[in-house]
Short mmCIF file of C-alpha atoms in Angstrom, two decimals:
data_model
loop_
_atom_site.label_atom_id
_atom_site.label_comp_id
_atom_site.label_asym_id
_atom_site.label_seq_id
_atom_site.Cartn_x
_atom_site.Cartn_y
_atom_site.Cartn_z
CA MET C 317 139.38 174.01 124.24
CA LYS C 318 140.24 175.97 121.13
CA PHE C 319 136.66 175.89 119.80
CA SER C 320 135.17 177.71 122.76
CA LYS C 321 134.84 181.04 120.91
CA ILE C 322 132.69 179.62 118.13
CA PRO C 323 129.46 181.65 117.88
CA ALA C 324 126.34 179.84 119.06
CA ALA C 325 124.70 180.65 115.71
CA THR C 326 127.46 178.74 113.91
CA ILE C 327 126.73 175.65 115.99
CA THR C 328 123.02 175.94 115.21
CA ARG C 329 123.82 176.24 111.51
CA LEU C 330 126.15 173.21 111.62
CA SER C 331 123.18 171.31 112.98
CA LEU C 332 121.12 172.48 110.02
CA TYR C 333 123.89 171.60 107.54
CA SER C 334 124.07 168.08 108.99
CA ARG C 335 120.30 167.63 108.48
CA VAL C 336 120.53 168.76 104.85
CA LEU C 337 123.61 166.58 104.20
CA GLU C 338 121.78 163.58 105.65
CA GLU C 339 118.89 164.18 103.25
CA LEU C 340 121.34 164.46 100.34
CA LEU C 341 123.06 161.25 101.37
CA SER C 342 119.77 159.35 101.55
CA SER C 343 118.99 160.69 98.04
CA HIS C 344 122.34 159.20 96.91
CA ILE C 345 123.89 162.59 96.14
CA ASN C 346 127.63 162.26 96.75
CA ILE C 347 128.98 165.69 95.81
CA ILE C 348 127.35 169.10 96.19
CA ALA C 349 128.54 172.51 95.04
CA SER C 350 129.14 174.98 97.85
CA ASP C 351 126.50 177.40 96.51
CA LYS C 352 123.94 174.64 96.12
CA LEU C 353 124.47 173.46 99.69
CA ALA C 354 124.10 177.03 100.95
CA GLN C 355 120.87 177.45 98.99
CA LYS C 356 119.40 174.22 100.35
CA CYS C 357 120.19 175.42 103.87
CA GLY C 358 118.71 178.89 103.26
CA VAL C 359 122.03 180.53 104.17
CA ASN C 360 124.37 182.58 101.99
CA PRO C 361 127.44 180.76 100.58
CA ALA C 362 129.95 183.01 102.37
CA GLN C 363 128.30 182.11 105.68
CA VAL C 364 128.66 178.36 105.02
CA ARG C 365 132.35 178.78 104.20
CA LYS C 366 132.92 180.95 107.27
CA ASP C 367 131.14 178.50 109.58
CA LEU C 368 133.16 175.56 108.32
CA ALA C 369 136.45 177.51 108.34
CA TYR C 370 136.37 177.56 112.17
CA PHE C 371 137.02 173.83 112.10
CA GLY C 372 139.41 173.32 109.19
CA GLU C 373 139.43 173.10 105.42
CA PHE C 374 136.56 171.29 103.78
CA GLY C 375 135.55 170.86 100.15
CA VAL C 376 137.48 171.00 96.91
CA ARG C 377 137.73 174.21 94.90
CA GLY C 378 135.70 174.01 91.70
CA VAL C 379 134.09 170.74 92.81
CA GLY C 380 132.28 171.32 96.06
CA TYR C 381 131.84 169.15 99.13
CA PHE C 382 131.90 165.39 99.39
CA VAL C 383 128.59 164.83 101.19
CA LYS C 384 129.50 161.77 103.26
CA GLU C 385 132.86 163.21 104.32
CA LEU C 386 131.47 166.61 105.31
CA LEU C 387 128.59 165.00 107.22
CA PHE C 388 131.07 162.80 109.07
CA GLU C 389 133.21 165.80 110.03
CA ILE C 390 130.25 167.93 111.16
CA LYS C 391 128.86 165.08 113.24
CA LYS C 392 132.28 164.68 114.86
CA ILE C 393 132.41 168.42 115.63
CA LEU C 394 128.93 168.44 117.15
CA GLY C 395 129.46 165.20 119.07
CA LEU C 396 126.81 163.37 117.05
CA ASN C 397 129.07 160.47 116.11
CA ARG C 398 127.84 158.77 119.28
CA SER C 399 124.57 158.48 121.20
CA TRP C 400 123.53 160.58 124.20
CA ARG C 401 121.80 159.28 127.32
CA MET C 402 118.88 161.43 128.37
CA ALA C 403 116.35 161.56 131.20
CA LEU C 404 112.87 162.98 130.71
CA ILE C 405 111.11 164.57 133.65
CA GLY C 406 107.36 165.15 133.35
CA ILE C 407 105.21 162.54 131.60
CA GLY C 408 102.27 164.73 130.61
CA ASN C 409 101.10 165.32 127.05
CA LEU C 410 104.33 167.03 126.06
CA GLY C 411 106.51 164.35 127.67
CA LEU C 412 104.60 161.59 125.88
CA ALA C 413 104.93 163.48 122.59
CA LEU C 414 108.69 163.84 123.08
CA ILE C 415 109.16 160.15 123.86
CA ALA C 416 107.23 159.18 120.75
CA HIS C 417 109.03 161.68 118.49
CA GLU C 418 111.11 159.78 115.95
CA ASN C 419 113.74 162.51 115.53
CA PHE C 420 115.37 161.88 118.90
CA PRO C 421 116.52 158.29 118.36
CA LYS C 422 117.25 159.07 114.70
CA GLN C 423 119.76 161.71 115.83
CA GLY C 424 121.23 159.53 118.60
CA TYR C 425 119.30 161.00 121.54
CA GLU C 426 117.93 158.25 123.78
CA PHE C 427 115.46 158.61 126.63
CA VAL C 428 116.97 155.97 128.91
CA ALA C 429 115.01 157.04 132.01
CA VAL C 430 111.70 158.84 132.57
CA PHE C 431 110.29 160.41 135.73
CA ASP C 432 107.05 161.84 137.03
CA ILE C 433 105.79 163.19 140.32
CA ASP C 434 102.31 161.64 140.03
CA PRO C 435 102.00 158.41 142.09
CA LYS C 436 99.34 157.19 139.64
CA LYS C 437 101.94 157.25 136.83
CA VAL C 438 104.95 155.91 138.73
CA GLY C 439 105.63 152.23 137.97
CA ARG C 440 103.69 152.21 134.70
CA ARG C 441 105.45 151.04 131.54
CA LEU C 442 105.29 153.32 128.48
CA PRO C 443 104.60 151.94 124.97
CA SER C 444 108.24 152.82 124.23
CA GLY C 445 109.36 150.43 127.00
CA GLN C 446 110.53 152.70 129.81
CA ILE C 447 109.07 152.32 133.30
CA ILE C 448 108.13 155.65 134.89
CA HIS C 449 110.26 156.37 137.96
CA GLY C 450 109.16 158.52 140.87
CA ILE C 451 110.98 161.83 141.18
CA ASP C 452 112.43 160.65 144.51
CA GLU C 453 114.47 158.06 142.59
CA LEU C 454 116.01 160.72 140.36
CA ASP C 455 119.41 160.99 141.98
CA GLU C 456 119.98 157.24 142.11
CA VAL C 457 118.74 156.48 138.58
CA ILE C 458 120.62 159.39 136.97
CA LYS C 459 123.88 158.13 138.45
CA GLU C 460 123.22 154.45 137.80
CA LYS C 461 122.22 155.00 134.17
CA LYS C 462 124.95 157.58 133.54
CA ILE C 463 122.50 160.19 132.23
CA GLU C 464 124.17 163.13 130.49
CA ILE C 465 121.26 165.32 129.42
CA GLY C 466 118.07 166.16 131.34
CA VAL C 467 114.91 167.08 129.43
CA ILE C 468 112.35 169.01 131.47
CA ALA C 469 108.68 168.76 130.43
CA THR C 470 107.13 169.64 133.80
CA PRO C 471 104.76 172.55 134.48
CA ALA C 472 106.53 175.92 134.80
CA SER C 473 106.13 175.85 138.59
CA GLN C 474 108.23 172.65 138.90
CA ALA C 475 110.90 173.40 136.29
CA GLN C 476 113.47 175.33 138.33
CA ALA C 477 113.44 172.82 141.21
CA THR C 478 113.72 169.96 138.71
CA ALA C 479 116.76 171.60 137.09
CA ARG C 480 118.36 171.91 140.52
CA ARG C 481 117.81 168.20 141.24
CA LEU C 482 119.21 167.20 137.85
CA ILE C 483 122.35 169.25 138.41
CA ASP C 484 122.78 167.91 141.93
CA ALA C 485 122.56 164.40 140.49
CA GLY C 486 125.40 165.15 138.07
CA VAL C 487 123.65 166.18 134.83
CA LYS C 488 125.62 168.87 132.96
CA ALA C 489 123.15 169.87 130.24
CA ILE C 490 119.42 170.58 130.30
CA LEU C 491 116.82 171.02 127.58
CA ASN C 492 113.88 172.89 129.08
CA PHE C 493 110.41 172.81 127.54
CA ALA C 494 108.63 174.45 130.49
CA PRO C 495 107.49 178.02 129.73
CA ILE C 496 110.01 179.66 132.08
CA GLN C 497 113.65 180.72 131.75
CA ILE C 498 115.62 178.33 133.96
CA GLN C 499 118.62 179.67 135.87
CA ILE C 500 121.59 177.34 136.33
CA PRO C 501 125.04 177.73 137.91
CA GLU C 502 128.10 178.46 135.79
CA GLY C 503 129.68 175.43 134.19
CA PHE C 504 126.32 173.95 133.23
CA ILE C 505 124.34 174.56 130.08
CA VAL C 506 120.62 174.98 129.51
CA GLU C 507 118.63 175.47 126.32
CA ASN C 508 115.14 176.84 126.81
CA VAL C 509 112.70 175.85 124.06
CA ASP C 510 110.19 178.56 123.23
CA PHE C 511 107.72 177.45 120.56
CA THR C 512 106.54 181.00 119.96
CA VAL C 513 109.89 182.27 118.60
CA LYS C 514 109.24 180.53 115.28
CA LEU C 515 105.72 181.96 115.24
CA ASP C 516 107.16 185.46 115.56
CA ASN C 517 108.99 184.85 112.31
CA LEU C 518 105.72 183.86 110.61
CA ALA C 519 103.94 186.88 112.09
CA TYR C 520 106.71 189.15 110.80
CA HIS C 521 106.39 187.80 107.25
CA LEU C 522 102.60 188.03 107.28
CA THR C 523 102.87 191.60 108.53
CA MET C 524 105.39 192.55 105.84
CA GLU C 525 103.21 191.09 103.09
CA ALA C 526 100.24 193.10 104.26
CA VAL C 527 102.21 196.40 104.20
CA MET B 456 108.40 196.03 101.11
CA LYS B 457 111.63 197.68 102.08
CA PHE B 458 112.29 195.25 104.96
CA SER B 459 112.33 192.15 102.78
CA LYS B 460 116.13 191.83 102.81
CA ILE B 461 116.36 191.62 106.61
CA PRO B 462 118.27 188.43 107.55
CA ALA B 463 116.14 185.72 109.12
CA ALA B 464 118.58 185.59 112.05
CA THR B 465 117.85 189.27 112.78
CA ILE B 466 114.13 188.51 113.03
CA THR B 467 114.82 185.60 115.39
CA ARG B 468 116.98 187.87 117.55
CA LEU B 469 114.31 190.60 117.60
CA SER B 470 112.00 187.93 118.99
CA LEU B 471 114.56 187.21 121.71
CA TYR B 472 115.05 190.92 122.47
CA SER B 473 111.29 191.33 122.88
CA ARG B 474 111.20 188.44 125.42
CA VAL B 475 114.04 190.00 127.43
CA LEU B 476 112.48 193.48 127.28
CA GLU B 477 109.18 192.04 128.50
CA GLU B 478 110.96 190.50 131.48
CA LEU B 479 112.68 193.83 132.22
CA LEU B 480 109.37 195.65 132.00
CA SER B 481 107.70 193.25 134.42
CA SER B 482 110.65 193.82 136.80
CA HIS B 483 109.93 197.57 136.55
CA ILE B 484 113.21 198.37 134.80
CA ASN B 485 112.59 201.38 132.57
CA ILE B 486 115.98 202.06 131.02
CA ILE B 487 118.72 199.60 130.07
CA ALA B 488 122.22 200.25 128.76
CA SER B 489 122.90 198.87 125.31
CA ASP B 490 125.70 196.58 126.58
CA LYS B 491 123.55 195.27 129.42
CA LEU B 492 120.69 194.44 127.07
CA ALA B 493 123.11 192.63 124.75
CA GLN B 494 124.50 190.63 127.66
CA LYS B 495 121.05 189.62 128.87
CA CYS B 496 120.26 188.40 125.36
CA GLY B 497 123.56 186.51 125.03
CA VAL B 498 124.45 188.52 121.92
CA ASN B 499 127.30 190.97 121.38
CA PRO B 500 126.45 194.69 121.63
CA ALA B 501 127.44 195.45 118.01
CA GLN B 502 124.96 192.80 116.86
CA VAL B 503 122.09 194.37 118.81
CA ARG B 504 122.84 197.79 117.33
CA LYS B 505 123.12 196.34 113.82
CA ASP B 506 119.84 194.41 114.14
CA LEU B 507 117.95 197.48 115.33
CA ALA B 508 119.58 199.77 112.74
CA TYR B 509 117.65 197.98 109.98
CA PHE B 510 114.49 199.53 111.34
CA GLY B 511 115.52 203.00 112.45
CA GLU B 512 117.27 204.78 115.29
CA PHE B 513 116.60 203.53 118.79
CA GLY B 514 118.10 204.38 122.14
CA VAL B 515 119.86 207.46 123.44
CA ARG B 516 123.65 207.74 123.34
CA GLY B 517 125.16 207.48 126.82
CA VAL B 518 121.80 206.47 128.30
CA GLY B 519 120.64 203.30 126.61
CA TYR B 520 117.22 202.13 125.57
CA PHE B 521 113.85 203.03 127.03
CA VAL B 522 112.48 199.54 127.69
CA LYS B 523 108.78 200.19 127.06
CA GLU B 524 109.44 202.21 123.92
CA LEU B 525 111.86 199.70 122.39
CA LEU B 526 109.52 196.81 123.21
CA PHE B 527 106.65 198.67 121.55
CA GLU B 528 108.72 199.28 118.41
CA ILE B 529 109.98 195.68 118.17
CA LYS B 530 106.47 194.32 118.63
CA LYS B 531 105.27 196.61 115.87
CA ILE B 532 108.08 195.41 113.57
CA LEU B 533 107.34 191.74 114.25
CA GLY B 534 103.59 192.19 114.03
CA LEU B 535 103.07 191.31 117.69
CA ASN B 536 101.06 194.42 118.49
CA ARG B 537 97.98 192.39 117.57
CA SER B 538 96.79 188.81 118.01
CA TRP B 539 97.02 186.03 115.42
CA ARG B 540 94.31 183.51 114.60
CA MET B 541 95.64 179.96 114.38
CA ALA B 542 94.31 176.50 113.58
CA LEU B 543 95.81 173.38 115.10
CA ILE B 544 95.67 170.14 113.14
CA GLY B 545 96.34 166.92 115.05
CA ILE B 546 95.03 166.53 118.60
CA GLY B 547 97.44 163.88 119.87
CA ASN B 548 99.78 164.32 122.82
CA LEU B 549 101.73 167.09 121.12
CA GLY B 550 98.60 168.93 120.00
CA LEU B 551 97.18 168.81 123.52
CA ALA B 552 100.48 170.07 124.93
CA LEU B 553 100.53 172.97 122.47
CA ILE B 554 96.95 173.99 123.28
CA ALA B 555 97.75 173.99 126.99
CA HIS B 556 101.04 175.87 126.60
CA GLU B 557 100.70 179.28 128.22
CA ASN B 558 103.24 181.02 125.96
CA PHE B 559 100.95 181.06 122.94
CA PRO B 560 98.14 183.22 124.34
CA LYS B 561 100.69 185.29 126.27
CA GLN B 562 102.35 186.25 122.97
CA GLY B 563 99.06 186.83 121.17
CA TYR B 564 98.80 183.48 119.36
CA GLU B 565 95.29 182.02 119.65
CA PHE B 566 94.16 178.55 118.69
CA VAL B 567 90.71 179.50 117.41
CA ALA B 568 90.04 176.17 115.68
CA VAL B 569 91.31 172.62 116.18
CA PHE B 570 91.03 169.59 113.90
CA ASP B 571 91.62 165.86 113.98
CA ILE B 572 91.09 162.96 111.62
CA ASP B 573 89.96 160.52 114.32
CA PRO B 574 86.11 160.17 114.41
CA LYS B 575 86.35 159.30 118.13
CA LYS B 576 87.84 162.75 118.81
CA VAL B 577 85.68 164.85 116.48
CA GLY B 578 82.91 166.71 118.30
CA ARG B 579 84.60 166.52 121.73
CA ARG B 580 85.21 169.73 123.64
CA LEU B 581 88.75 170.38 124.94
CA PRO B 582 89.37 171.73 128.46
CA SER B 583 90.48 174.95 126.75
CA GLY B 584 87.01 175.28 125.21
CA GLN B 585 87.49 174.44 121.54
CA ILE B 586 85.37 171.73 119.92
CA ILE B 587 87.42 169.35 117.75
CA HIS B 588 86.42 169.62 114.09
CA GLY B 589 86.78 166.82 111.57
CA ILE B 590 89.44 167.39 108.94
CA ASP B 591 86.70 167.44 106.27
CA GLU B 592 85.45 170.72 107.77
CA LEU B 593 88.88 172.33 107.42
CA ASP B 594 88.25 174.46 104.36
CA GLU B 595 84.96 175.86 105.64
CA VAL B 596 86.13 176.57 109.20
CA ILE B 597 89.44 178.15 108.12
CA LYS B 598 87.57 180.60 105.90
CA GLU B 599 84.77 181.28 108.36
CA LYS B 600 87.12 181.91 111.30
CA LYS B 601 89.62 183.86 109.19
CA ILE B 602 92.55 181.66 110.25
CA GLU B 603 95.96 183.11 109.35
CA ILE B 604 98.42 180.52 110.66
CA GLY B 605 98.16 176.73 110.54
CA VAL B 606 99.97 174.63 113.15
CA ILE B 607 100.59 171.02 112.13
CA ALA B 608 100.93 168.41 114.88
CA THR B 609 99.96 165.36 112.84
CA PRO B 610 102.13 162.27 112.27
CA ALA B 611 104.83 162.76 109.61
CA SER B 612 102.82 160.75 107.08
CA GLN B 613 99.90 163.24 107.20
CA ALA B 614 101.87 166.49 107.40
CA GLN B 615 102.45 167.28 103.72
CA ALA B 616 98.82 166.62 102.75
CA THR B 617 97.66 168.72 105.70
CA ALA B 618 99.87 171.62 104.60
CA ARG B 619 98.36 171.36 101.11
CA ARG B 620 94.80 171.54 102.52
CA LEU B 621 95.69 174.51 104.73
CA ILE B 622 97.14 176.41 101.78
CA ASP B 623 94.16 175.56 99.57
CA ALA B 624 91.90 176.93 102.31
CA GLY B 625 93.77 180.25 102.29
CA VAL B 626 96.33 179.93 105.09
CA LYS B 627 99.58 181.75 104.25
CA ALA B 628 101.87 180.60 107.06
CA ILE B 629 102.48 177.19 108.63
CA LEU B 630 104.28 176.07 111.76
CA ASN B 631 105.13 172.39 111.36
CA PHE B 632 105.89 170.13 114.33
CA ALA B 633 105.78 166.87 112.35
CA PRO B 634 109.22 165.29 111.90
CA ILE B 635 109.41 165.98 108.16
CA GLN B 636 110.45 168.97 106.05
CA ILE B 637 107.26 170.29 104.48
CA GLN B 638 107.40 171.66 100.92
CA ILE B 639 105.14 174.60 100.09
CA PRO B 640 104.64 176.74 96.98
CA GLU B 641 106.33 180.12 96.61
CA GLY B 642 104.54 182.98 98.32
CA PHE B 643 103.81 180.91 101.42
CA ILE B 644 105.97 180.47 104.48
CA VAL B 645 106.65 177.43 106.63
CA GLU B 646 108.73 177.02 109.78
CA ASN B 647 109.67 173.45 110.62
CA VAL B 648 110.25 172.85 114.33
CA ASP B 649 113.00 170.34 115.04
CA PHE B 650 113.45 169.71 118.76
CA THR B 651 116.81 168.03 118.22
CA VAL B 652 118.57 171.16 116.92
CA LYS B 653 118.79 172.54 120.46
CA LEU B 654 120.06 169.16 121.67
CA ASP B 655 122.88 169.35 119.13
CA ASN B 656 124.04 172.52 120.82
CA LEU B 657 124.09 170.74 124.20
CA ALA B 658 125.93 167.76 122.68
CA TYR B 659 128.50 170.12 121.18
CA HIS B 660 129.19 171.78 124.54
CA LEU B 661 129.40 168.46 126.38
CA THR B 662 131.81 167.19 123.71
CA MET B 663 133.99 170.30 123.96
CA GLU B 664 134.19 170.03 127.74
CA ALA B 665 135.31 166.44 127.50
CA VAL B 666 138.14 167.28 125.04
#
C-alpha cells in the first residue's frame, strides 16, 4: 500500500482536477498547459505538479498534459474507473434530494438500496425506481446487494446507531450527512459532510472586504 | 487587506479548528496541547502552527492553546463572531433539508428569506416560519432584508440565472448546491458544493485497501 501516506488534501485536489479535466474533455480540449490547468483548478502550478508526482510522471515538458490520458490516470488512482454500490439510509427531504442529484450517477456512484425507519415509507417505490426497505432488512440487503458505501441522511439522533449497523453488515466506508461527528472503529472510513464549512469561507471573504 | 494572500485551504482548516475547539469547550476542556489539537483535527502540528501564524501569535510554549481564547480569535478571523443573513432560492427537497438543518443557525447562518418559482409554493409558510416568496420579489426582498449570502438550491438549469439575479440585487457571496459550476463576475465569490468530492475520497481508500 505504497500510497497510504498521500495527504488527504492531495486526494481532494485530484478529485477537483478530474472534474476540471472532464469539463475540458467535453469542450474538446485535448492538451492543456500545466499552468492553465492549475489556474482553472484555483491551485498554484507547483501544487498540481507535487500532487501528481506522488503517483508517477505525467505531462510533457513544454507541452502540458494530454487531457484524456491524465483524466484516465487520475480516475484510476481514485478508483473512479468503475462504479460504486451505495446504500442510502433516511428518506427524508435530504435523502430524496441526494437520490435525485445527477452528480452521483454521473460520477459512478449508484444508490442500489434505500432504507427508512418509517413504516409509512417502507415498501413504497421512489421515482428513481428503488423500493424503500425497512431498517430491519439492512443487514440482509447490504450483503445481498454487495453494498460498499453507506450514505447516512437520518436525523442526528439516529446517525451513530445507523453507522454501527452499516459496519456490522460489512460496509467499510460511510458518508454522513447528519449534523453530528460519527465515531467508527479503526479500519473503517467516514466522511462527515458539514454544509457550513463552505459558508465560513464566504463569511471570511465578506469580512475581509468590509475591513 | 493584508490577509488577502491567505491560502483557501488555510481558511477551510480554520473552520475545522473552530468546530473542534467548540466541541472541546462544550466538554469543558480549557487548555489543549498543540499536538493534541492537531491530532483531533486530523492535521499535522506544523500545519496548525503555520495556519495560525498568518494571523498572529497564539498559544503558550510548553502549555498549548487556551481553548476559549483561540476559538474567539478564529471566529473573529472568519467573521463568525456575528450572524449572517441568507436567502435560499429553490424550495424543493434539498431546500427543505437545508432550512431544517440545525448546523446553519448553530453557526450563525440564518435563512431570513426563501424563494421559489412554483406558484403553488409561493405564499405558503414553512414549519421554520418563513413565508415562501415568488422569485419576482427577489430584488425587493433581498434589499429590504439586507441579505448578504444567497444559497442556490434550484435545478441546474435555473442556477446561473438565479446567481445573476442575486448579484444584481446586491448579494456578494453565493453558496451553490445545484450540480453546475456557476460563473460570477470578479469581485463576487461563489462556493460550489459537490457532494461527490467526499465520495471520491472514500472510493480512493476502498481502492487502496483492495490493492
